[in-house]
Tab-separated table of C-alpha atoms in Angstrom:
chain	number	residue	atom	x	y	z
A	17	UNK	CA	-35.713	8.512	-11.263
A	18	UNK	CA	-36.656	5.707	-8.906
A	19	UNK	CA	-37.112	6.331	-5.206
A	20	UNK	CA	-33.710	4.869	-4.401
A	21	UNK	CA	-31.943	6.885	-7.076
A	22	UNK	CA	-33.295	10.045	-5.512
A	23	UNK	CA	-30.888	9.473	-2.667
A	24	UNK	CA	-28.168	12.049	-2.813
A	25	UNK	CA	-25.328	11.629	-5.246
A	26	UNK	CA	-23.255	13.566	-2.757
A	27	UNK	CA	-21.027	11.915	-0.203
A	28	UNK	CA	-22.449	11.628	3.316
A	29	UNK	CA	-21.359	14.198	5.934
A	30	UNK	CA	-19.195	11.711	7.833
A	31	UNK	CA	-17.531	10.702	4.562
A	32	UNK	CA	-16.673	14.347	3.817
A	33	UNK	CA	-15.388	14.886	7.368
A	34	UNK	CA	-13.231	11.773	7.043
A	35	UNK	CA	-11.937	12.779	3.593
A	36	UNK	CA	-11.011	16.317	4.647
A	37	UNK	CA	-9.109	15.141	7.690
A	38	UNK	CA	-7.388	12.360	5.736
A	39	UNK	CA	-6.296	14.855	3.090
A	40	UNK	CA	-4.808	17.286	5.610
A	41	UNK	CA	-3.052	14.517	7.548
A	42	UNK	CA	-1.661	12.978	4.366
A	43	UNK	CA	-0.224	16.271	3.082
A	44	UNK	CA	1.233	17.134	6.470
A	45	UNK	CA	2.765	13.669	6.860
A	46	UNK	CA	4.277	13.788	3.372
A	47	UNK	CA	5.662	17.266	3.916
A	48	UNK	CA	7.261	16.287	7.208
A	49	UNK	CA	8.653	13.120	5.617
A	50	UNK	CA	10.230	15.048	2.747
A	51	UNK	CA	11.722	17.762	4.956
A	52	UNK	CA	13.154	15.292	7.478
A	53	UNK	CA	14.537	13.110	4.693
A	54	UNK	CA	16.431	16.039	3.193
A	55	UNK	CA	17.790	16.953	6.638
A	56	UNK	CA	18.950	13.341	6.875
A	57	UNK	CA	20.508	12.671	3.461
A	58	UNK	CA	22.205	16.044	3.189
A	59	UNK	CA	23.850	15.464	6.543
A	60	UNK	CA	22.280	18.490	8.215
A	61	UNK	CA	21.356	16.249	11.126
A	62	UNK	CA	23.751	13.524	12.202
A	63	UNK	CA	22.338	10.039	11.610
A	64	UNK	CA	22.450	7.255	14.195
A	65	UNK	CA	23.645	4.764	11.581
A	66	UNK	CA	26.432	6.333	9.478
A	67	UNK	CA	25.281	6.702	5.876
A	68	UNK	CA	28.152	4.577	4.568
A	69	UNK	CA	27.052	1.691	6.808
A	70	UNK	CA	23.445	1.614	5.633
A	71	UNK	CA	24.089	-0.785	2.692
A	72	UNK	CA	25.439	-3.326	5.181
A	73	UNK	CA	22.380	-3.063	7.406
A	74	UNK	CA	19.610	-3.664	4.884
A	75	UNK	CA	21.008	-7.004	3.798
A	76	UNK	CA	20.444	-8.414	7.309
A	77	UNK	CA	17.214	-9.810	8.682
A	78	UNK	CA	15.456	-7.433	11.043
A	79	UNK	CA	16.538	-9.238	14.233
A	80	UNK	CA	20.193	-9.132	13.195
A	81	UNK	CA	19.843	-5.524	12.111
A	82	UNK	CA	18.376	-4.438	15.453
A	83	UNK	CA	21.025	-6.374	17.363
A	84	UNK	CA	23.928	-5.243	15.159
A	85	UNK	CA	22.950	-1.579	15.280
A	86	UNK	CA	21.813	-1.714	18.909
A	87	UNK	CA	18.352	-0.404	18.079
A	88	UNK	CA	15.299	-1.136	20.183
A	89	UNK	CA	12.045	-1.866	18.409
A	90	UNK	CA	8.632	-0.306	19.100
A	91	UNK	CA	8.376	3.356	20.030
A	92	UNK	CA	12.008	3.561	21.173
A	93	UNK	CA	12.679	5.703	18.094
A	94	UNK	CA	10.999	8.624	19.864
A	95	UNK	CA	13.947	8.825	22.254
A	96	UNK	CA	16.345	8.932	19.270
A	97	UNK	CA	14.480	11.474	17.202
A	98	UNK	CA	17.349	13.962	17.359
A	99	UNK	CA	19.239	11.689	14.932
A	100	UNK	CA	18.604	12.397	11.240
A	101	UNK	CA	17.484	8.860	10.384
A	102	UNK	CA	15.083	8.501	13.294
A	103	UNK	CA	13.647	11.955	12.666
A	104	UNK	CA	12.071	10.469	9.520
A	105	UNK	CA	9.846	8.320	11.700
A	106	UNK	CA	7.762	11.374	12.616
A	107	UNK	CA	6.447	11.600	9.038
A	108	UNK	CA	6.070	7.831	8.780
A	109	UNK	CA	4.101	7.749	12.044
A	110	UNK	CA	1.900	10.588	10.804
A	111	UNK	CA	1.093	8.760	7.575
A	112	UNK	CA	0.410	5.550	9.471
A	113	UNK	CA	-1.555	7.336	12.165
A	114	UNK	CA	-3.851	9.664	10.274
A	115	UNK	CA	-6.440	6.941	9.631
A	116	UNK	CA	-6.824	6.348	13.383
A	117	UNK	CA	-7.560	10.044	13.905
A	118	UNK	CA	-10.055	10.001	11.016
A	119	UNK	CA	-12.030	7.153	12.569
A	120	UNK	CA	-12.059	8.833	15.978
A	121	UNK	CA	-13.246	12.050	14.329
A	122	UNK	CA	-16.281	10.481	12.595
A	123	UNK	CA	-17.516	8.585	15.658
A	124	UNK	CA	-19.340	11.600	17.165
A	125	UNK	CA	-20.661	12.599	13.726
A	126	UNK	CA	-22.180	9.140	13.229
A	127	UNK	CA	-23.497	8.980	16.802
A	128	UNK	CA	-25.154	12.377	16.501
A	129	UNK	CA	-26.720	11.236	13.236
A	130	UNK	CA	-28.263	8.230	15.033
A	131	UNK	CA	-26.027	5.752	13.229
A	132	UNK	CA	-24.886	4.104	16.448
A	133	UNK	CA	-23.838	0.821	14.836
A	134	UNK	CA	-21.379	2.532	12.499
A	135	UNK	CA	-20.221	4.788	15.333
A	136	UNK	CA	-19.319	1.609	17.244
A	137	UNK	CA	-17.655	0.197	14.113
A	138	UNK	CA	-15.620	3.390	13.799
A	139	UNK	CA	-14.546	3.231	17.419
A	140	UNK	CA	-13.683	-0.449	17.108
A	141	UNK	CA	-11.598	0.206	13.999
A	142	UNK	CA	-9.722	2.989	15.798
A	143	UNK	CA	-9.043	0.581	18.670
A	144	UNK	CA	-7.763	-2.136	16.311
A	145	UNK	CA	-5.454	0.294	14.535
A	146	UNK	CA	-4.432	1.760	17.892
A	147	UNK	CA	-3.539	-1.713	19.135
A	148	UNK	CA	-1.361	-2.269	16.062
A	149	UNK	CA	0.283	1.119	16.596
A	150	UNK	CA	0.830	0.569	20.315
A	151	UNK	CA	3.771	-1.760	19.828
A	152	UNK	CA	2.224	-4.360	22.145
A	153	UNK	CA	1.957	-6.849	19.304
A	154	UNK	CA	5.248	-8.360	18.279
A	155	UNK	CA	6.111	-10.234	15.122
A	156	UNK	CA	8.510	-12.464	16.977
A	157	UNK	CA	11.417	-12.059	14.617
A	158	UNK	CA	13.358	-14.895	13.062
B	20	UNK	CA	4.986	5.220	-35.466
B	21	UNK	CA	1.875	6.622	-33.818
B	22	UNK	CA	1.996	8.474	-30.509
B	23	UNK	CA	0.296	5.546	-28.811
B	24	UNK	CA	2.801	3.155	-30.312
B	25	UNK	CA	5.667	5.283	-29.074
B	26	UNK	CA	4.219	5.369	-25.577
B	27	UNK	CA	3.729	1.616	-25.570
B	28	UNK	CA	7.319	1.206	-26.755
B	29	UNK	CA	8.596	3.527	-24.017
B	30	UNK	CA	6.646	1.586	-21.400
B	31	UNK	CA	7.978	-1.679	-22.833
B	32	UNK	CA	11.584	-0.459	-22.809
B	33	UNK	CA	11.197	0.908	-19.281
B	34	UNK	CA	9.908	-2.422	-18.100
B	35	UNK	CA	12.819	-4.283	-19.490
B	36	UNK	CA	15.163	-1.716	-18.007
B	37	UNK	CA	13.926	-2.548	-14.522
B	38	UNK	CA	15.262	-6.110	-14.386
B	39	UNK	CA	18.358	-5.188	-16.377
B	40	UNK	CA	19.139	-2.379	-13.946
B	41	UNK	CA	18.273	-4.590	-11.048
B	42	UNK	CA	20.567	-7.366	-12.266
B	43	UNK	CA	23.425	-4.929	-12.696
B	44	UNK	CA	22.697	-3.538	-9.256
B	45	UNK	CA	22.812	-6.996	-7.732
B	46	UNK	CA	26.036	-7.825	-9.505
B	47	UNK	CA	27.611	-4.596	-8.366
B	48	UNK	CA	26.498	-4.957	-4.788
B	49	UNK	CA	27.281	-8.582	-4.169
B	50	UNK	CA	30.398	-7.702	-2.168
B	51	UNK	CA	28.365	-5.428	0.107
B	52	UNK	CA	27.322	-8.366	2.235
B	53	UNK	CA	30.843	-9.169	3.217
B	54	UNK	CA	32.646	-5.914	2.767
B	55	UNK	CA	30.408	-2.938	2.428
B	56	UNK	CA	32.835	-0.700	0.619
B	57	UNK	CA	34.787	-2.464	-2.115
B	58	UNK	CA	33.015	-2.753	-5.424
B	59	UNK	CA	29.711	-1.475	-4.129
B	60	UNK	CA	27.886	1.679	-5.039
B	61	UNK	CA	28.289	4.577	-2.652
B	62	UNK	CA	25.319	4.940	-0.301
B	63	UNK	CA	23.854	7.912	-2.181
B	64	UNK	CA	23.399	5.828	-5.338
B	65	UNK	CA	20.767	3.685	-3.631
B	66	UNK	CA	18.107	6.336	-3.129
B	67	UNK	CA	18.640	7.423	-6.746
B	68	UNK	CA	18.337	3.872	-8.081
B	69	UNK	CA	15.229	3.270	-5.973
B	70	UNK	CA	13.760	6.581	-7.139
B	71	UNK	CA	14.215	5.691	-10.816
B	72	UNK	CA	13.013	2.098	-10.520
B	73	UNK	CA	9.980	2.975	-8.414
B	74	UNK	CA	9.140	5.859	-10.763
B	75	UNK	CA	8.916	3.336	-13.616
B	76	UNK	CA	6.877	1.060	-11.364
B	77	UNK	CA	4.520	3.914	-10.542
B	78	UNK	CA	3.906	4.601	-14.250
B	79	UNK	CA	3.395	0.899	-14.945
B	80	UNK	CA	1.151	0.354	-11.938
B	81	UNK	CA	-1.317	2.986	-13.128
B	82	UNK	CA	-1.254	1.821	-16.741
B	83	UNK	CA	-1.473	-1.832	-15.730
B	84	UNK	CA	-4.291	-1.218	-13.264
B	85	UNK	CA	-2.462	-2.601	-10.240
B	86	UNK	CA	-1.263	-1.083	-6.976
B	87	UNK	CA	2.317	-0.002	-6.415
B	88	UNK	CA	2.853	-2.461	-3.563
B	89	UNK	CA	2.162	-5.523	-5.654
B	90	UNK	CA	4.955	-4.561	-8.063
B	91	UNK	CA	7.306	-3.190	-5.418
B	92	UNK	CA	7.681	-6.193	-3.109
B	93	UNK	CA	8.406	-8.972	-5.629
B	94	UNK	CA	10.625	-6.839	-7.871
B	95	UNK	CA	12.646	-5.141	-5.152
B	96	UNK	CA	12.985	-8.294	-3.048
B	97	UNK	CA	13.796	-10.419	-6.088
B	98	UNK	CA	16.411	-8.242	-7.742
B	99	UNK	CA	17.869	-6.000	-5.054
B	100	UNK	CA	20.094	-6.880	-2.079
B	101	UNK	CA	17.602	-5.586	0.526
B	102	UNK	CA	16.334	-8.150	3.016
B	103	UNK	CA	12.709	-9.183	2.577
B	104	UNK	CA	11.793	-7.821	6.039
B	105	UNK	CA	12.662	-4.266	4.979
B	106	UNK	CA	11.165	-4.647	1.515
B	107	UNK	CA	7.822	-5.683	3.029
B	108	UNK	CA	7.905	-2.769	5.453
B	109	UNK	CA	8.687	-0.359	2.632
B	110	UNK	CA	6.115	-2.031	0.364
B	111	UNK	CA	3.353	-1.483	2.883
B	112	UNK	CA	4.282	2.162	3.327
B	113	UNK	CA	4.417	2.614	-0.454
B	114	UNK	CA	0.958	1.048	-0.836
B	115	UNK	CA	-0.331	3.034	2.139
B	116	UNK	CA	0.898	6.353	0.735
B	117	UNK	CA	-0.743	5.678	-2.620
B	118	UNK	CA	-4.002	4.849	-0.890
B	119	UNK	CA	-3.782	7.931	1.349
B	120	UNK	CA	-3.158	10.144	-1.678
B	121	UNK	CA	-6.118	8.741	-3.614
B	122	UNK	CA	-8.526	8.221	-0.696
B	123	UNK	CA	-9.748	11.771	0.004
B	124	UNK	CA	-10.621	12.479	-3.633
B	125	UNK	CA	-12.416	9.170	-4.073
B	126	UNK	CA	-14.429	9.709	-0.879
B	127	UNK	CA	-15.406	13.250	-1.862
B	128	UNK	CA	-16.515	12.065	-5.315
B	129	UNK	CA	-18.625	9.436	-3.542
B	130	UNK	CA	-16.946	6.714	-5.593
B	131	UNK	CA	-15.360	5.161	-2.519
B	132	UNK	CA	-18.078	4.127	-0.083
B	133	UNK	CA	-17.325	4.506	3.616
B	134	UNK	CA	-20.351	2.343	4.480
B	135	UNK	CA	-19.037	-0.493	2.337
B	136	UNK	CA	-15.431	-0.033	3.444
B	137	UNK	CA	-15.895	0.069	7.229
B	138	UNK	CA	-17.225	-3.481	7.883
B	139	UNK	CA	-14.760	-4.885	5.353
B	140	UNK	CA	-11.916	-2.895	6.922
B	141	UNK	CA	-12.723	-4.213	10.382
B	142	UNK	CA	-12.108	-7.749	9.149
B	143	UNK	CA	-9.222	-7.020	6.759
B	144	UNK	CA	-7.275	-4.756	9.121
B	145	UNK	CA	-7.592	-7.203	12.022
B	146	UNK	CA	-6.314	-10.060	9.908
B	147	UNK	CA	-3.591	-8.008	8.258
B	148	UNK	CA	-2.159	-7.606	11.784
B	149	UNK	CA	-2.283	-11.388	12.120
B	150	UNK	CA	-0.685	-11.748	8.666
B	151	UNK	CA	2.111	-9.319	9.521
B	152	UNK	CA	2.867	-11.174	12.747
B	153	UNK	CA	2.890	-14.529	10.944
B	154	UNK	CA	5.063	-13.104	8.170
B	155	UNK	CA	7.620	-11.769	10.623
B	156	UNK	CA	7.676	-14.975	12.653
B	157	UNK	CA	8.146	-17.354	9.709
B	158	UNK	CA	11.603	-18.058	8.257
B	159	UNK	CA	12.423	-15.705	5.379
B	160	UNK	CA	12.745	-18.542	2.874
B	161	UNK	CA	9.242	-19.784	3.631
B	162	UNK	CA	7.826	-16.284	3.187
B	163	UNK	CA	9.803	-15.879	-0.040
B	164	UNK	CA	8.397	-19.126	-1.460
B	165	UNK	CA	4.860	-18.212	-0.412
B	166	UNK	CA	5.352	-14.740	-1.903
B	167	UNK	CA	6.478	-16.235	-5.222
B	168	UNK	CA	3.489	-18.576	-5.294
B	169	UNK	CA	1.126	-15.711	-4.430
B	170	UNK	CA	2.558	-13.452	-7.144
B	171	UNK	CA	2.174	-16.229	-9.720
B	172	UNK	CA	-1.400	-16.704	-8.463
B	173	UNK	CA	-2.022	-12.977	-8.957
B	174	UNK	CA	-0.807	-13.343	-12.567
B	175	UNK	CA	-3.338	-16.118	-13.135
B	176	UNK	CA	-6.030	-13.988	-11.490
B	177	UNK	CA	-5.160	-11.042	-13.737
B	178	UNK	CA	-5.266	-13.275	-16.810
B	179	UNK	CA	-8.546	-15.000	-16.011
B	180	UNK	CA	-10.682	-12.715	-13.832
B	181	UNK	CA	-13.520	-10.988	-15.591
B	182	UNK	CA	-14.946	-7.649	-14.625
B	183	UNK	CA	-18.500	-6.484	-14.536
B	184	UNK	CA	-19.152	-2.754	-14.927
B	185	UNK	CA	-22.489	-2.948	-13.117
B	186	UNK	CA	-23.167	-6.466	-11.803
B	187	UNK	CA	-26.758	-7.655	-11.629
B	188	UNK	CA	-27.821	-7.719	-7.981
B	189	UNK	CA	-31.532	-8.632	-7.962
B	190	UNK	CA	-31.968	-8.078	-4.240
B	191	UNK	CA	-29.670	-6.918	-1.497
B	192	UNK	CA	-29.035	-9.540	1.166
B	193	UNK	CA	-30.165	-9.137	4.775
B	194	UNK	CA	-26.774	-8.217	6.154
B	195	UNK	CA	-26.057	-5.467	3.634
B	196	UNK	CA	-29.609	-4.147	4.074
B	197	UNK	CA	-29.146	-4.053	7.847
B	198	UNK	CA	-25.843	-2.236	7.412
B	199	UNK	CA	-27.424	0.063	4.797
B	200	UNK	CA	-24.674	-0.626	2.301
B	201	UNK	CA	-25.979	0.863	-0.904
B	202	UNK	CA	-25.527	4.047	-2.860
B	203	UNK	CA	-25.897	6.045	-6.015
B	204	UNK	CA	-23.293	7.307	-8.428
B	205	UNK	CA	-23.312	9.015	-11.761
B	206	UNK	CA	-21.375	7.438	-14.609
B	207	UNK	CA	-19.381	10.380	-15.951
B	208	UNK	CA	-19.097	9.007	-19.500
B	209	UNK	CA	-22.845	8.542	-20.029
B	210	UNK	CA	-24.415	10.710	-17.354
B	211	UNK	CA	-26.421	7.707	-16.221
B	212	UNK	CA	-27.367	7.604	-12.538
B	213	UNK	CA	-26.715	4.139	-11.170
B	214	UNK	CA	-28.262	2.759	-7.986
B	215	UNK	CA	-26.129	0.081	-6.484
B	216	UNK	CA	-26.502	-2.461	-3.728
B	217	UNK	CA	-24.614	-5.601	-2.805
B	218	UNK	CA	-25.275	-9.247	-2.000
B	219	UNK	CA	-23.297	-12.231	-0.642
B	220	UNK	CA	-21.971	-9.900	2.064
B	221	UNK	CA	-21.144	-12.637	4.571
B	222	UNK	CA	-19.175	-14.652	2.005
B	223	UNK	CA	-17.306	-11.526	0.952
B	224	UNK	CA	-16.402	-10.677	4.535
B	225	UNK	CA	-15.052	-14.195	5.060
B	226	UNK	CA	-12.797	-13.825	2.019
B	227	UNK	CA	-11.402	-10.600	3.459
B	228	UNK	CA	-9.917	-12.685	6.272
B	229	UNK	CA	-7.592	-14.318	3.743
B	230	UNK	CA	-6.988	-11.054	1.906
B	231	UNK	CA	-6.025	-9.323	5.157
B	232	UNK	CA	-3.623	-12.092	6.110
B	233	UNK	CA	-1.908	-12.015	2.709
B	234	UNK	CA	-1.671	-8.215	2.701
B	235	UNK	CA	0.040	-8.240	6.091
B	236	UNK	CA	2.221	-11.257	5.474
B	237	UNK	CA	3.701	-10.090	2.174
B	238	UNK	CA	3.336	-6.304	2.439
B	239	UNK	CA	1.708	-6.287	-0.961
B	240	UNK	CA	-1.329	-4.096	-0.559
B	241	UNK	CA	-4.364	-6.047	-1.695
B	242	UNK	CA	-6.159	-4.210	-4.478
B	243	UNK	CA	-5.637	-7.227	-6.737
B	244	UNK	CA	-7.862	-9.264	-4.410
B	245	UNK	CA	-10.205	-6.552	-3.090
B	246	UNK	CA	-11.604	-5.608	-6.477
B	247	UNK	CA	-12.672	-9.082	-7.662
B	248	UNK	CA	-14.342	-9.817	-4.315
B	249	UNK	CA	-16.170	-6.487	-4.142
B	250	UNK	CA	-17.111	-6.513	-7.822
B	251	UNK	CA	-17.651	-10.122	-8.867
B	252	UNK	CA	-18.735	-11.702	-5.580
B	253	UNK	CA	-20.488	-8.921	-3.692
B	254	UNK	CA	-21.840	-7.189	-6.787
B	255	UNK	CA	-20.605	-3.626	-6.271
B	256	UNK	CA	-20.172	-1.715	-9.557
B	257	UNK	CA	-16.624	-1.786	-10.926
B	258	UNK	CA	-15.928	1.906	-10.291
B	259	UNK	CA	-17.237	1.681	-6.734
B	260	UNK	CA	-15.187	-1.501	-6.198
B	261	UNK	CA	-11.950	0.000	-7.513
B	262	UNK	CA	-12.378	3.238	-5.553
B	263	UNK	CA	-13.477	1.532	-2.335
B	264	UNK	CA	-10.614	-0.961	-2.660
B	265	UNK	CA	-8.097	1.864	-2.976
B	266	UNK	CA	-9.531	3.603	0.069
B	267	UNK	CA	-9.693	0.301	1.940
B	268	UNK	CA	-5.938	-0.118	1.493
B	269	UNK	CA	-5.399	3.026	3.539
B	270	UNK	CA	-6.955	1.181	6.495
B	271	UNK	CA	-5.693	-2.378	5.928
B	272	UNK	CA	-2.147	-1.269	5.225
B	273	UNK	CA	-2.155	1.063	8.230
B	274	UNK	CA	-2.601	-1.817	10.655
B	275	UNK	CA	0.037	-4.019	8.992
B	276	UNK	CA	2.419	-1.092	8.526
B	277	UNK	CA	2.401	-0.387	12.263
B	278	UNK	CA	3.444	-3.978	12.988
B	279	UNK	CA	6.387	-3.632	10.602
B	280	UNK	CA	7.313	-0.174	11.935
B	281	UNK	CA	7.175	-1.373	15.536
B	282	UNK	CA	9.294	-4.431	14.729
B	283	UNK	CA	12.057	-2.295	13.221
B	284	UNK	CA	11.409	-3.223	9.570
B	285	UNK	CA	11.532	0.332	8.263
B	286	UNK	CA	14.714	1.942	6.969
B	287	UNK	CA	13.997	5.540	5.887
B	288	UNK	CA	16.776	5.461	3.278
B	289	UNK	CA	14.754	2.816	1.433
B	290	UNK	CA	11.240	4.014	2.182
B	291	UNK	CA	11.296	7.690	1.266
B	292	UNK	CA	12.778	7.515	-2.269
B	293	UNK	CA	10.536	4.535	-3.048
B	294	UNK	CA	7.496	6.404	-1.877
B	295	UNK	CA	8.389	9.539	-3.864
B	296	UNK	CA	9.258	7.508	-6.968
B	297	UNK	CA	5.970	5.598	-6.951
B	298	UNK	CA	3.935	8.746	-6.357
B	299	UNK	CA	5.673	10.724	-9.129
B	300	UNK	CA	5.344	7.731	-11.448
B	301	UNK	CA	1.656	7.488	-10.643
B	302	UNK	CA	1.142	11.155	-11.550
B	303	UNK	CA	2.853	10.600	-14.908
B	304	UNK	CA	1.000	7.310	-15.390
B	305	UNK	CA	-2.360	9.006	-14.959
B	306	UNK	CA	-1.434	11.469	-17.713
B	307	UNK	CA	-0.146	8.701	-20.002
B	308	UNK	CA	-3.341	6.749	-19.387
B	309	UNK	CA	-5.218	9.105	-21.701
B	310	UNK	CA	-3.094	8.155	-24.712
B	311	UNK	CA	-1.449	4.827	-23.889
B	312	UNK	CA	-2.910	1.424	-24.672
B	313	UNK	CA	-3.550	-0.021	-21.204
B	314	UNK	CA	-4.084	-3.475	-22.712
B	315	UNK	CA	-0.496	-3.680	-23.952
B	316	UNK	CA	0.910	-2.362	-20.682
B	317	UNK	CA	-1.263	-4.781	-18.731
B	318	UNK	CA	0.344	-7.678	-20.574
B	319	UNK	CA	3.786	-6.281	-19.774
B	320	UNK	CA	2.811	-5.928	-16.100
B	321	UNK	CA	1.611	-9.532	-16.029
B	322	UNK	CA	4.877	-10.619	-17.656
B	323	UNK	CA	6.929	-8.652	-15.131
B	324	UNK	CA	4.951	-10.034	-12.206
B	325	UNK	CA	5.382	-13.547	-13.565
B	326	UNK	CA	9.126	-12.997	-13.871
B	327	UNK	CA	9.356	-11.494	-10.367
B	328	UNK	CA	7.166	-14.282	-8.958
B	329	UNK	CA	9.444	-16.943	-10.446
B	330	UNK	CA	12.474	-15.091	-9.095
B	331	UNK	CA	10.961	-14.972	-5.583
B	332	UNK	CA	10.131	-18.658	-5.813
B	333	UNK	CA	13.588	-19.717	-6.960
B	334	UNK	CA	15.239	-17.409	-4.414
B	335	UNK	CA	13.141	-18.960	-1.634
B	336	UNK	CA	13.947	-22.477	-2.836
B	337	UNK	CA	17.616	-21.567	-3.024
B	338	UNK	CA	17.841	-22.478	-6.730
């Protein structure tokens, strides 16, 4: 083996930490999504938009849909989470949020390992994803 | 007929069922826009239809070597009555879920490289936010036309792009050396230990600006573009490129998905069955992969994408 090939075939510690956290977050998010979806479609929790009206809503553009259904964009769904349809957003937010947590988790691991550049990269990535998640950025609508 | 032949036939039939089903769905739901009750399917049919169609897509995506998102957006937007805004939101979540499911295993096997993914992800995720914002600000018809053109471009890319198992990288460039982007993996089929490094890092990073924008704008995922850039341009081995690309989608699609979620482009009734269908289809696809002829299925996937791309184009042009 050459000198370079003697480097470990194993994943680095931060990679393992990231993978383990990602795995747990993904399973938890999926589980929550499935449970909340069944609560929604089987009518156990009352939806905000009646189920019979849904086929009318998804033919509209998003601006019309929000206006027609009187729904606010961004994190307003949190205030409506007691409705069956909006309850599903907990699982969706978990799936879309787990990567942010993973990056925040590996920052101290990288820093402790002396890999300060990648620790900064990790923090920067978490900030970028956090900015996207914050709801500050708007698509404008059409 | 051999077992492989039967499987290829099943895949072929399934693929032709998708547009046939979709056409019948469209015909049956045309009155929904104006009425919402007469002549349309009851609401509970929709999750079932999406589950079946996305299950077939999941099988095909694995066998055809493409991501679920790239099939989902053009097919669902082209043949179903859902508005493109919601299809893109669902498409991103479908692609994201697939990447999240595959990511941990690929990282643990050291096939996906965090060191390679992080700098690329910084660029791609930033620009996928930009792409999502552009995509939501542009008129739907413009996005639909651009989507059709992009899908047809992907077909050409799939037809012409070569792959290199282990590209020849004589020396790593300065940037990748400074970032310590290199690694070792063991080829399971031969037991060979392969040292890998990359070059043309700066050029690759620049291309990820465009990839990020397209991923966000169309909600496609971007494995179709990630792999050629990582493999052919930057010189990462094919397995490392495919695995890192899949993991990379979990980051790129996260940023774009949040923009769509926060702008109201997510309807759970569409998202959840699609996500389950694609995931179940992927599980079955992985098992079929052992016996099916991926080459045949790949041709079918290219044909389907071409058909869906043309449909998106004509829909956008109002033809």
